[in-house]
Coordinates of C-alpha atoms in Angstrom, one line a residue:
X1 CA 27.3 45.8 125.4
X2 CA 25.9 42.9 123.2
X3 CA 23.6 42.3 125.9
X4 CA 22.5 46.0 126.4
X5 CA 21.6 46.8 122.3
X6 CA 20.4 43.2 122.0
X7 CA 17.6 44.0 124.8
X8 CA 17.3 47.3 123.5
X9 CA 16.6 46.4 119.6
X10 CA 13.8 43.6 121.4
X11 CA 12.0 46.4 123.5
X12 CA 12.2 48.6 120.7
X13 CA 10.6 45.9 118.0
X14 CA 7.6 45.1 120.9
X15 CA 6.9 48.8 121.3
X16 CA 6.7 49.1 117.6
X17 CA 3.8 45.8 117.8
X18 CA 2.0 47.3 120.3
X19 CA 1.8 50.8 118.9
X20 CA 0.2 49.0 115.1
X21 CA -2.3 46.8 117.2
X22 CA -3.2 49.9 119.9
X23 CA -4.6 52.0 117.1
X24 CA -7.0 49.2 115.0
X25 CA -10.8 48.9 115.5
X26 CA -13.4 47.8 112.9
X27 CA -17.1 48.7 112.8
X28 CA -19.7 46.3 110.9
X29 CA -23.2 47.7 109.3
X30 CA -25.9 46.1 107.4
X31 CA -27.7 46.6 103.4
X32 CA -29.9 44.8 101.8
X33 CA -30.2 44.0 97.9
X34 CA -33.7 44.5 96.8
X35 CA -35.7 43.9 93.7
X36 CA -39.8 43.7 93.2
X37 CA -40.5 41.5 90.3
X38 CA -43.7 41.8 88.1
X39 CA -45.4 39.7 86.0
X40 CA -45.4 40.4 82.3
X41 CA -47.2 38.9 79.4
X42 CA -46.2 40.8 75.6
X43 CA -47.2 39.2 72.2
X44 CA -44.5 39.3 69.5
X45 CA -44.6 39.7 65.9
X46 CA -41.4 38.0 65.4
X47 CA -43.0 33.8 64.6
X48 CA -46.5 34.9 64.4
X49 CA -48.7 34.6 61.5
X50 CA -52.0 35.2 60.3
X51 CA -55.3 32.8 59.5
X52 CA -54.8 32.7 56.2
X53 CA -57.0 31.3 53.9
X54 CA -55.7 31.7 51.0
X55 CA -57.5 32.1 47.5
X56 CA -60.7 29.6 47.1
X57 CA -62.7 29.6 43.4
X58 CA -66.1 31.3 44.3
X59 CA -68.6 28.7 45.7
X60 CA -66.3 25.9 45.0
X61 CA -67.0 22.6 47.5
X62 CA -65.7 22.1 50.5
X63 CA -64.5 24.3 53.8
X64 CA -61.7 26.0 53.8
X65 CA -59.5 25.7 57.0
X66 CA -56.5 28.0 58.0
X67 CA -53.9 27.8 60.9
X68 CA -52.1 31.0 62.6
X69 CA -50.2 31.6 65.6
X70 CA -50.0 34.1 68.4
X71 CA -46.4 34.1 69.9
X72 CA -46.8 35.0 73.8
X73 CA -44.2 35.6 76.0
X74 CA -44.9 35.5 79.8
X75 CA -42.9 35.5 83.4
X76 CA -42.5 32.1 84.7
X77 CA -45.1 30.9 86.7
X78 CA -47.7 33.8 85.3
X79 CA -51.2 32.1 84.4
X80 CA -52.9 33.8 81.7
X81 CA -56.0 34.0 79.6
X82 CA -56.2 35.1 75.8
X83 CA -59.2 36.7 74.3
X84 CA -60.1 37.3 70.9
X85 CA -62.7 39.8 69.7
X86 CA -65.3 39.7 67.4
X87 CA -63.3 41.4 64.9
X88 CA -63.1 45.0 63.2
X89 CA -66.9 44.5 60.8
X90 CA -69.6 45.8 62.4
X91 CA -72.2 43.3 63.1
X92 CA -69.8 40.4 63.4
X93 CA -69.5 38.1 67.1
X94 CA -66.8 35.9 68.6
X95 CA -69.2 32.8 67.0
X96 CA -69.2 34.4 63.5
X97 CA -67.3 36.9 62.1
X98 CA -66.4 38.6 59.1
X99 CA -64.1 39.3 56.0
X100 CA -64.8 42.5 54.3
X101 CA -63.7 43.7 50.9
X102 CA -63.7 47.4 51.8
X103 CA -66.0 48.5 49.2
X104 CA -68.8 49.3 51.6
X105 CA -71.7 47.4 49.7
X106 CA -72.0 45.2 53.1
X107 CA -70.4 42.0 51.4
X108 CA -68.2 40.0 53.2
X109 CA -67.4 36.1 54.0
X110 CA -68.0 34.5 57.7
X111 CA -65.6 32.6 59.5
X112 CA -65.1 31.2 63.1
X113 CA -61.8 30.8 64.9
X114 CA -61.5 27.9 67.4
X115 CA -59.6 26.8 70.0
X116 CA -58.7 23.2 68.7
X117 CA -57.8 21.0 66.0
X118 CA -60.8 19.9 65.5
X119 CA -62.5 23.5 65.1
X120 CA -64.9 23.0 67.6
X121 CA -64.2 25.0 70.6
X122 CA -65.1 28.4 68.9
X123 CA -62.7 31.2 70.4
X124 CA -63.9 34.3 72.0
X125 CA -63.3 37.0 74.9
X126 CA -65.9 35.2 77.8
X127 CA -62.9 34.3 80.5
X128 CA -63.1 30.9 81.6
X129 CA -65.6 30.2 78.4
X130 CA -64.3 30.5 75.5
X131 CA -60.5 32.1 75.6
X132 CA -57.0 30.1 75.7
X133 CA -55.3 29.7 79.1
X134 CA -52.0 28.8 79.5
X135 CA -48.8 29.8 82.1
X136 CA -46.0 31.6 81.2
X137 CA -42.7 29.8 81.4
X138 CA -40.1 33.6 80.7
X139 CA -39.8 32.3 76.9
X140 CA -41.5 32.4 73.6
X141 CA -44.4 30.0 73.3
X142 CA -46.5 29.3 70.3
X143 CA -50.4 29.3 70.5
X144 CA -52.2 28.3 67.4
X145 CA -55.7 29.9 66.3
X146 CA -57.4 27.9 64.3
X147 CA -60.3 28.9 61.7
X148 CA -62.3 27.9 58.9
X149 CA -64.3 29.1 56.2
X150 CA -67.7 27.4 54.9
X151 CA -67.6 26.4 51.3
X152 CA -71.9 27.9 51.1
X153 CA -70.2 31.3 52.6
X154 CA -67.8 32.3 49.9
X155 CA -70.6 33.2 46.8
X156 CA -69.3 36.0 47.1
X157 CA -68.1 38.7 44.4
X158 CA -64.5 38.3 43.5
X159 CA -62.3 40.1 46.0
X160 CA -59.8 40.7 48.4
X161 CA -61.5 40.0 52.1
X162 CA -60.0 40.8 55.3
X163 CA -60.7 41.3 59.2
X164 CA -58.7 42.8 62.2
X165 CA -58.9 40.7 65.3
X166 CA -57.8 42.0 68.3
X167 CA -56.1 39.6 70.9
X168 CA -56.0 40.5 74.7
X169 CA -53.8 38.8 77.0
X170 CA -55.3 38.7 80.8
X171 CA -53.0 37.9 83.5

């Protein structure tokens, strides 16, 4: 009888196997992960600053030169151009524009912006003329703007002067 219940248990225990492996079957399918990436270009306030010149005693000698800086922020790999227009005083160009006191007697200082150290690559809104080019790297990067003021252009009544300049980004 050892024989019988041993053979018994061992037909029972293969029965069992073949019954879990008779009732398995897979099935496969495909998906894809997508994304469309653009290029972006955004100028932030946060580390920028403005051409300021400061104060300067009425017709006092000598020029007075001011550094400020556009922070631009691009995708990596995006090449891109930045303008600069002639300013918010009518009358004024990208070669010579001007500060105005506000009081609406037509007064107001001239000053360029430039490219350069050396103030003389003047700054404008002519692509491939007179803008800044540059290529994005996906961080913050510094671009300086450069002006000055002529020491025969400030005889001019005591006052606060100002401009708005409006910078593009082209990419």
């Amino acid at each position: 009888m050892n024989l019988f219940k041993s053979t018994l248990i061992a037909t029972a225990l293969v029965a069992a196997g073949f019954a879990g492996t008779a009732n398995a079957a897979t099935a496969t399918g495909n998906f894809q992960a997508k994304i469309v990436i653009t290029e972006s270009c955004t100028f932030s306030t946060a580390g920028a600053s403005d051409v300021d010149f400061l104060s300067k005693a009425r017709s006092s000698a000598g020029d007075v030169d001011a550094t400020g800086t556009l922070v631009v922020t691009c995708t990596s790999g995006t090449p891109y151009t930045i303008a600069l227009n002639a300013g918010s005083y009518g009358g004024a160009t990208v070669t010579t524009r001007r500060m105005h006191n506000g009081t609406g007697v037509g007064v107001s200082v001239p000053y360029t912006l430039y490219r350069n150290t050396g103030r003389t690559q003047n700054w404008g809104n002519t692509a491939g003329t007179d803008t800044v080019a540059g290529t994005g790297n996906g961080n913050a990067q510094n671009v300086s703007v450069y002006g000055r003021v002529l020491s025969a252009d400030t005889n001019v009544p005591a006052g606060t002067y100002a401009d708005t300049i409006t910078a593009t980004i082209n990419y």
